[in-house]
Short mmCIF file of C-alpha atoms in Angstrom, two decimals:
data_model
loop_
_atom_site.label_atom_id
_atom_site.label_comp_id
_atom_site.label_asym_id
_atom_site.label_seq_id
_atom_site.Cartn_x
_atom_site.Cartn_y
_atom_site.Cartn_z
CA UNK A 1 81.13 -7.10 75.09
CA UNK A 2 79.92 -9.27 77.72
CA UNK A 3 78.59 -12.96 76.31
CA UNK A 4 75.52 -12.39 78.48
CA UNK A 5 74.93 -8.93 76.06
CA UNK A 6 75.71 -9.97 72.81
CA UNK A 7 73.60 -13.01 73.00
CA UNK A 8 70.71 -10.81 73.91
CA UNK A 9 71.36 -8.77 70.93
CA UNK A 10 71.56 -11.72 68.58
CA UNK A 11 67.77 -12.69 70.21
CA UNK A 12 66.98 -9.16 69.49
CA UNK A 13 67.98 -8.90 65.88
CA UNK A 14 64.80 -10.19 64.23
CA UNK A 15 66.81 -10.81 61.37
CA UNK A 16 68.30 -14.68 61.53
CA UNK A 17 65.16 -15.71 62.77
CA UNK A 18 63.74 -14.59 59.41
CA UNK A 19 65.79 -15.62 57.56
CA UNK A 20 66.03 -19.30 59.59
CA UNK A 21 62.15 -19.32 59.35
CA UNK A 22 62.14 -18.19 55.67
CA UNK A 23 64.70 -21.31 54.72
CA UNK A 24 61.97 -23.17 56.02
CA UNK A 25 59.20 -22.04 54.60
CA UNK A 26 61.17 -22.47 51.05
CA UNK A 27 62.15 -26.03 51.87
CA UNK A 28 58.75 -27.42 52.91
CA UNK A 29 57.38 -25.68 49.42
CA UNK A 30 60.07 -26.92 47.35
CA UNK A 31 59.31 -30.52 49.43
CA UNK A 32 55.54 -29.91 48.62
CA UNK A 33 56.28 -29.70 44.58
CA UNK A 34 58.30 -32.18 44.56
CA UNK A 35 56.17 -34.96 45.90
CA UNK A 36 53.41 -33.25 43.86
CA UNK A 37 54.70 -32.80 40.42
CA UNK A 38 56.94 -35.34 38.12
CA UNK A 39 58.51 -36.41 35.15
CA UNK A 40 58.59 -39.40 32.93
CA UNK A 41 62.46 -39.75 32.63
CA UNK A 42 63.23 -43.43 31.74
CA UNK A 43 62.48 -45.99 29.59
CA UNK A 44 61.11 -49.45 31.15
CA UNK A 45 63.03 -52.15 28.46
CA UNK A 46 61.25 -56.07 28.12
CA UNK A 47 61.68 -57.45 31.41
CA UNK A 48 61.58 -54.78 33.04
CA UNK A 49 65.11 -53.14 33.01
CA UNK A 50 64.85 -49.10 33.90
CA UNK A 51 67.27 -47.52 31.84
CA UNK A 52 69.41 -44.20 33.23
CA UNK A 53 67.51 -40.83 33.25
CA UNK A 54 67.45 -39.57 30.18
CA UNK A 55 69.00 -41.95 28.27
CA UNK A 56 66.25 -42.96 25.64
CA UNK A 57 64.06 -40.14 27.18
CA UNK A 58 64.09 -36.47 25.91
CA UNK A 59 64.80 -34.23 28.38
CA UNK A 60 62.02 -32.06 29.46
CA UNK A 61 61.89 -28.04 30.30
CA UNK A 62 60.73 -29.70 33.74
CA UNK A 63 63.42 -32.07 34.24
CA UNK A 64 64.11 -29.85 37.76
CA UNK A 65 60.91 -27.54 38.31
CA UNK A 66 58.44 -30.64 37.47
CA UNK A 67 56.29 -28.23 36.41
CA UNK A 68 53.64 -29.34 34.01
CA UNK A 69 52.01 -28.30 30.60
CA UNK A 70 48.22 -26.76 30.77
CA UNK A 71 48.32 -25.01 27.40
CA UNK A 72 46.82 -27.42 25.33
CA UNK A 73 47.79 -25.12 21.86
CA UNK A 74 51.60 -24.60 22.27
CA UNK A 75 54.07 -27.23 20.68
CA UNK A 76 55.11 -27.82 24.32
CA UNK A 77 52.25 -30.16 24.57
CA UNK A 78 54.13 -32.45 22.31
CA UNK A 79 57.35 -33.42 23.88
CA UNK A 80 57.82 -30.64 26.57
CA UNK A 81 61.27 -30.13 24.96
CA UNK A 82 61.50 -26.38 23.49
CA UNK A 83 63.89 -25.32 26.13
CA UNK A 84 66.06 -28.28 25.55
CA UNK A 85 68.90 -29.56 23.57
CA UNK A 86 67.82 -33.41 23.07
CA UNK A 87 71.36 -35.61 23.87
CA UNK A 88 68.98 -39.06 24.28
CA UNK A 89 69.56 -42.43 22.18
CA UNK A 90 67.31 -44.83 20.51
CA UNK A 91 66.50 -47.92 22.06
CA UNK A 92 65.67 -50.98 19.49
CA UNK A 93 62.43 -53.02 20.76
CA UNK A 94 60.59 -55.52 19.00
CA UNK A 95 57.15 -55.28 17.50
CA UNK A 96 54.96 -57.08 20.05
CA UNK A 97 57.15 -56.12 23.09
CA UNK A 98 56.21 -55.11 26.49
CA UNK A 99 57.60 -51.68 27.75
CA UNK A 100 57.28 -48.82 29.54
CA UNK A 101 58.40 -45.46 31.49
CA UNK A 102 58.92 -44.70 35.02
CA UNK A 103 57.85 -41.67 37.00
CA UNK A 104 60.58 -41.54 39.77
CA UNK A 105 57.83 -40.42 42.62
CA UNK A 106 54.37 -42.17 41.47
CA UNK A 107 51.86 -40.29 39.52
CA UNK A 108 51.21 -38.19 42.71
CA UNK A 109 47.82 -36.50 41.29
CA UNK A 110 44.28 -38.16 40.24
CA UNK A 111 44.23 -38.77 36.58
CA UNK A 112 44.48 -40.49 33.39
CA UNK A 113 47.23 -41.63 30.86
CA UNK A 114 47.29 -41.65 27.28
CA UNK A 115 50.20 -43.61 25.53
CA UNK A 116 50.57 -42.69 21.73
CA UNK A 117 53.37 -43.24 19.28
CA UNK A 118 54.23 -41.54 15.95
CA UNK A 119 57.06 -43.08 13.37
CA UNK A 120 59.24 -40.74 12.45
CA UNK A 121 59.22 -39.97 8.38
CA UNK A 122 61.71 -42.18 5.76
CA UNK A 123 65.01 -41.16 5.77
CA UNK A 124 64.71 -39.16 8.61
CA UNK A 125 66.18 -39.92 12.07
CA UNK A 126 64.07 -40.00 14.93
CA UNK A 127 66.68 -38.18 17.17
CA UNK A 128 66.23 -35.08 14.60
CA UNK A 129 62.96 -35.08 14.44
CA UNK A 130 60.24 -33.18 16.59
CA UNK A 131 57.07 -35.30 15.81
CA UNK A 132 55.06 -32.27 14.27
CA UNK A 133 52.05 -33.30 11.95
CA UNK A 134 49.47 -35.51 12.11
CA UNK A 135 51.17 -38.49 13.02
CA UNK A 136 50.07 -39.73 16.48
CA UNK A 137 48.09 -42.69 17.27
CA UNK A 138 47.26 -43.99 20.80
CA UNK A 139 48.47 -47.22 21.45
CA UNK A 140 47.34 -47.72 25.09
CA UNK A 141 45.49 -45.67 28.20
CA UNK A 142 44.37 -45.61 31.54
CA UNK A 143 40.96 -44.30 31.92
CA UNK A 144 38.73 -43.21 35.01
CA UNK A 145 35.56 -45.29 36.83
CA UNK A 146 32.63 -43.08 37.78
CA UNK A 147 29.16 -44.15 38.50
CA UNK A 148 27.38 -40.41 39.95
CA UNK A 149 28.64 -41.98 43.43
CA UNK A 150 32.42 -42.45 43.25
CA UNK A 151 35.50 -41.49 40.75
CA UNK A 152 38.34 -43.40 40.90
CA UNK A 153 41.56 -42.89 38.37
CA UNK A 154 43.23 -46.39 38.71
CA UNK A 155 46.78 -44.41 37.40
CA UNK A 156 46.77 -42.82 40.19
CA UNK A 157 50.24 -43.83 42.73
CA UNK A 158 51.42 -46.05 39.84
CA UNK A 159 55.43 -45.38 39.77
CA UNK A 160 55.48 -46.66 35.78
CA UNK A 161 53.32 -47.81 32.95
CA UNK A 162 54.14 -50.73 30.84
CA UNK A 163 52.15 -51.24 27.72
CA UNK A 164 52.76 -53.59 24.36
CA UNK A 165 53.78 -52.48 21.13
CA UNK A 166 51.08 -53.49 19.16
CA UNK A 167 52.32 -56.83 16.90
CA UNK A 168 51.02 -55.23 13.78
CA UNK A 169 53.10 -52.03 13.70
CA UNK A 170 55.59 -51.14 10.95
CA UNK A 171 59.05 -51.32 11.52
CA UNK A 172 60.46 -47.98 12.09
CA UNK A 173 61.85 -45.32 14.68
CA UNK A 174 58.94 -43.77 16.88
CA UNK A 175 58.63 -41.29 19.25
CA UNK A 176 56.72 -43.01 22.31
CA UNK A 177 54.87 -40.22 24.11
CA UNK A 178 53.41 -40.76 27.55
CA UNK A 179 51.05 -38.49 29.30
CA UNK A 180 49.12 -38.13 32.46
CA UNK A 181 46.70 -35.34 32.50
CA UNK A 182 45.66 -34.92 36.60
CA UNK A 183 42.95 -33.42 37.12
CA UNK A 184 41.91 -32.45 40.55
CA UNK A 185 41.65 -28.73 39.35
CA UNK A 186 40.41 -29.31 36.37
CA UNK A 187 36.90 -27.34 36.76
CA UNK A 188 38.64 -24.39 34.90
CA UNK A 189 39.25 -24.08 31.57
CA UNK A 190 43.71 -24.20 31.66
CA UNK A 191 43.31 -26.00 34.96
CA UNK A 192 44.03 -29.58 33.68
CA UNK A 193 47.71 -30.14 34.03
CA UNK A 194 49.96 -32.48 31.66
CA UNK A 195 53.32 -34.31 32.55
CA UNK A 196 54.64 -35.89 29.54
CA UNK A 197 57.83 -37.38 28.40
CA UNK A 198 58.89 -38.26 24.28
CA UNK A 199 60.99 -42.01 24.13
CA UNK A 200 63.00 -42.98 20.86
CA UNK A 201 63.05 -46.42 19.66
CA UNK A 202 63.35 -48.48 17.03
CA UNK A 203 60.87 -50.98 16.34
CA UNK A 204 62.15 -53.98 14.36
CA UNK A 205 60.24 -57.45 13.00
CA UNK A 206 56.80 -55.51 12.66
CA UNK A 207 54.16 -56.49 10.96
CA UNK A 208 52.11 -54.37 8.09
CA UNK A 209 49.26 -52.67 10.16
CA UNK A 210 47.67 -49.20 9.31
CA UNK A 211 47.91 -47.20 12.83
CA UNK A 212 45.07 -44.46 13.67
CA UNK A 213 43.41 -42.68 13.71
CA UNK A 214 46.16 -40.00 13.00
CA UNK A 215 46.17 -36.85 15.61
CA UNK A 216 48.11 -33.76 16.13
CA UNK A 217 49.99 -32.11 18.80
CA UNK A 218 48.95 -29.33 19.40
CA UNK A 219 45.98 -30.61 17.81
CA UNK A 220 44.48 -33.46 19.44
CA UNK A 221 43.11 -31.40 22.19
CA UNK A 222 40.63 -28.00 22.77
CA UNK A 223 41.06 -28.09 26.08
CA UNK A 224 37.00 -28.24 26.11
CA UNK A 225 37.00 -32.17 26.08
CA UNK A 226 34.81 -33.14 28.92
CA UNK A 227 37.44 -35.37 30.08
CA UNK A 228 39.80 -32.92 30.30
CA UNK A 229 37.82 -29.80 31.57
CA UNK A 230 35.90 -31.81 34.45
CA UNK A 231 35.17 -31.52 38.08
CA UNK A 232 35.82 -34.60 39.75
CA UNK A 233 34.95 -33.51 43.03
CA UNK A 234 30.98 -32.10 42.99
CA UNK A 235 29.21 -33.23 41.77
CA UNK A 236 30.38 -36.68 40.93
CA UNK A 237 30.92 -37.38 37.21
CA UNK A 238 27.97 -40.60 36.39
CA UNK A 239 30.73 -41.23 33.51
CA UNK A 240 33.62 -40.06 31.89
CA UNK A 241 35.01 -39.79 28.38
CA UNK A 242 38.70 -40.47 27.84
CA UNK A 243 40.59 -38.19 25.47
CA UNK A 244 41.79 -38.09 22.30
CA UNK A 245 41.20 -40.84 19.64
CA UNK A 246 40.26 -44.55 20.08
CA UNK A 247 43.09 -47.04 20.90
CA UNK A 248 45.22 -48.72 18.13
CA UNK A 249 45.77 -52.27 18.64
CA UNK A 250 46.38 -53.69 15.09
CA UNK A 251 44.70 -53.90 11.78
CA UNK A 252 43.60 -51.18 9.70
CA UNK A 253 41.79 -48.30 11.01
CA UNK A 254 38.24 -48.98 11.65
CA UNK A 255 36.11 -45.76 10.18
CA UNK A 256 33.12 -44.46 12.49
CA UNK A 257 30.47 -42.77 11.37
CA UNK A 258 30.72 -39.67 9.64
CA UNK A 259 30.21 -35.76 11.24
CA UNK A 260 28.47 -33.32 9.91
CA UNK A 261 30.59 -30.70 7.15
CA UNK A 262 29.17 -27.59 5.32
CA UNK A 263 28.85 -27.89 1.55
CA UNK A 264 27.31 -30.75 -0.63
CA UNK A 265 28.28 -33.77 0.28
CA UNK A 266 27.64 -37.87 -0.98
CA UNK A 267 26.96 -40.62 1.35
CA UNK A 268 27.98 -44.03 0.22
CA UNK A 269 27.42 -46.95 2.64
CA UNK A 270 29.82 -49.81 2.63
CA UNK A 271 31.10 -52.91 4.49
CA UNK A 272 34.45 -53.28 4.82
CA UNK A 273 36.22 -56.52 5.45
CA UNK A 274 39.90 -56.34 7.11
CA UNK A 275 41.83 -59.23 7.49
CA UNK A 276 45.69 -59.25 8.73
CA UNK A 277 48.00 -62.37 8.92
CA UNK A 278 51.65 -62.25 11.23
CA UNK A 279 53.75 -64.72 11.29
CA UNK A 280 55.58 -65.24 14.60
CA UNK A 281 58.50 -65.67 15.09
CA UNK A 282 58.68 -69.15 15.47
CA UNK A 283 56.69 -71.34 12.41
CA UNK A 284 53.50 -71.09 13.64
CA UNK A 285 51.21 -68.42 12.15
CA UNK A 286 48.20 -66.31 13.76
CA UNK A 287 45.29 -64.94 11.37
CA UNK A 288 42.70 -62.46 12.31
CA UNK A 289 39.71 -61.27 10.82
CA UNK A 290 37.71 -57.58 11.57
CA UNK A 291 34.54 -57.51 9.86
CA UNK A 292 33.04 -54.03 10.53
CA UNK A 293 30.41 -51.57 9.02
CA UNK A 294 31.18 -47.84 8.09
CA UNK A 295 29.90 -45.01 6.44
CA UNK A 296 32.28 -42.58 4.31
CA UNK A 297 31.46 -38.73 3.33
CA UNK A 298 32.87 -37.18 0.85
CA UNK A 299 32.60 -33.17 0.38
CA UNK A 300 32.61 -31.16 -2.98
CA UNK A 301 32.09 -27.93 -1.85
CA UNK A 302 33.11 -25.54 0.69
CA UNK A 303 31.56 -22.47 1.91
CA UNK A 304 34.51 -20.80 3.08
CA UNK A 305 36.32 -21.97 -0.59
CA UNK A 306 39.51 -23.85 1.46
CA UNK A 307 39.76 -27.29 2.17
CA UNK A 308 42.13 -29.30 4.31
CA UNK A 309 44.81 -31.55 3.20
CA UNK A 310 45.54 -35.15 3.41
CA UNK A 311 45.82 -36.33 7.04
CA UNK A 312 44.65 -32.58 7.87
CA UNK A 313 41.86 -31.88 10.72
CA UNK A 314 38.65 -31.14 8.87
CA UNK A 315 35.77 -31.26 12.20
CA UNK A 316 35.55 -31.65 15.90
CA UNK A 317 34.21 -30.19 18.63
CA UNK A 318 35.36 -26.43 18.89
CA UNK A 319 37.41 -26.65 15.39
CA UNK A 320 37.02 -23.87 12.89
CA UNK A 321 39.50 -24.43 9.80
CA UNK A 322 38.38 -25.91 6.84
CA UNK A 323 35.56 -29.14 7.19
CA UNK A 324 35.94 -29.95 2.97
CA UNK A 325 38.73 -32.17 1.95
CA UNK A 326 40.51 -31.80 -1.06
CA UNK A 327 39.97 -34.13 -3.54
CA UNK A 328 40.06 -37.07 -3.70
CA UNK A 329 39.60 -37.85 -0.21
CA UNK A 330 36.99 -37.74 2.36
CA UNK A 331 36.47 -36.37 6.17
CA UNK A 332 36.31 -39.72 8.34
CA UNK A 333 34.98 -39.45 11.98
CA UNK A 334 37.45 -40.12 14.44
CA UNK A 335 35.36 -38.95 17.79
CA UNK A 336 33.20 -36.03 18.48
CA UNK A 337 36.97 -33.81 19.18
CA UNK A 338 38.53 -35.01 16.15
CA UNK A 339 37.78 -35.62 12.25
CA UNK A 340 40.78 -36.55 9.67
CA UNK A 341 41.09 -36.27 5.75
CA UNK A 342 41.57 -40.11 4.72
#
């Protein structure tokens, strides 16, 4: 066949042009996700040393799709580890430390970012464990600025997030879990999405705080929260609310006010006086002291005749299990989302 004749029927053949013009098409999406969606995959040690992917870091089902969580119910909204077999170490920090974890790209989307940390129970090691329970406490977050004329999410671009182990907390092994929920489709209810990433360490010379308020994951969330189901676009949010519990920075867990329960219940006010003392590591010594004021509710009764255990959920916005405590203890306010048995 002439050249002349078989290039015309290679132009004619519709066939590698499809399939040239499909291999772009799938490159420039895969390109698109990429700089869109992320992961959280290593651990930022004091002074700033980025360890290998995956080294103190579980692995997450996303670790190649980036693909994130928007189920707030499933255990996935934990670690984002149920596909995974977790191969990661323990790093050893020190109570009082600055660290952190990288996101290889930048956190591409507007958002926020919750930091919480949950020590893994005696005896137990924190690589075997899967941080059910109500065990989380937030230790540090990034929130959003709106005034009704502008929204801004200061996390937004960042390529890691350092925070501070808080002096006071127990030695231990935690689980250090970071999350970013973006949110520029978050006007539907599922539409919120959440990249998250577990670290191990071990925290050693800690002090003898009380970390909390305690939360759950699944748990911690409804999906409902006005900072998580929220359009940031029109019309412009006057304020916004950061999820999940108040920030732990030392101490003992300060006790809001109390939410409303069904049954009988006794009101007691009270002022409580905290007052922790660390010694540092050199001979010098730092006292602090918290007054605050607080109001504890105790239930007797229950309509539906169950209560909720110690450390169990017993009120919150869109919660429906039990709002009575068993005895002895009480339901303590954490926010309007989320109320504990203490």
């Amino acid at each position: 066949m002439p050249i002349g004749e078989s290039s015309l029927k290679i132009l004619s053949d519709p066939n590698p042009i499809m399939k040239f013009l499909s291999g772009l098409v799938a490159a420039a999406v895969l390109a698109a996700k990429v700089s869109a969606h992320y992961t959280w995959p290593g651990l930022i040690l004091p002074g700033g040393v980025i360890t290998s992917d995956w080294e103190y870091v579980r692995q997450t089902n996303n670790w190649e799709d980036l693909d994130p969580v928007t189920d707030v119910t499933i255990d996935d909204i934990r670690c984002y580890t149920s596909n995974e077999t977790d191969t990661s170490s323990t790093a050893t920090v020190a109570a009082g430390s600055t660290i952190g974890l990288n996101v290889p790209i930048t956190l591409y989307h507007p958002g926020v970012v919750n930091i919480y940390m949950a020590e893994a129970p005696a005896g137990t090691d924190v690589a075997d464990w899967d941080g059910s329970g109500t065990v989380w406490f937030k230790i540090y977050e990034i929130s959003a600025d709106a005034d009704g004329e502008t929204i801004t999410f200061p996390s937004q671009n960042l390529a890691q997030v350092t925070f501070t182990i808080p002096p006071d907390t127990p030695s231990g092994q935690y689980l250090i879990r970071a999350e970013q929920i973006a949110l520029h489709v978050a006007e539907t209810y599922g539409g919120a999405q959440f990249y998250i990433g577990c670290a191990q360490v071990e925290v050693t010379g800690g002090g003898t705080g009380v970390p909390g308020p305690l939360v759950a994951f699944p748990g911690a969330y409804t999906g409902n929260e006005p900072g998580i189901l929220i359009n940031i676009y029109y019309p412009i949010p006057t304020n916004y609310t950061q999820p999940g519990p108040p920030v732990w920075t030392g101490g003992a867990v300060v006790t809001p006010p109390p939410v409303s329960s069904t049954g009988t219940t006794t009101r007691a006010s009270t002022t409580i006086t905290t007052t922790s003392t660390k010694a540092s590591t050199t001979t010098s010594t730092k006292a602090s002291t918290t007054t605050i004021s607080s109001t504890t509710t105790s239930s007797t009764t229950s309509s539906s005749g169950t209560t909720s255990p110690e450390y169990g959920q017993c009120g919150g916005l869109g919660w429906t299990g039990p709002t009575v405590c068993a005895a002895p203890f009480t339901c303590t306010y954490s926010s309007e989302y989320y109320s504990q048995c203490l």
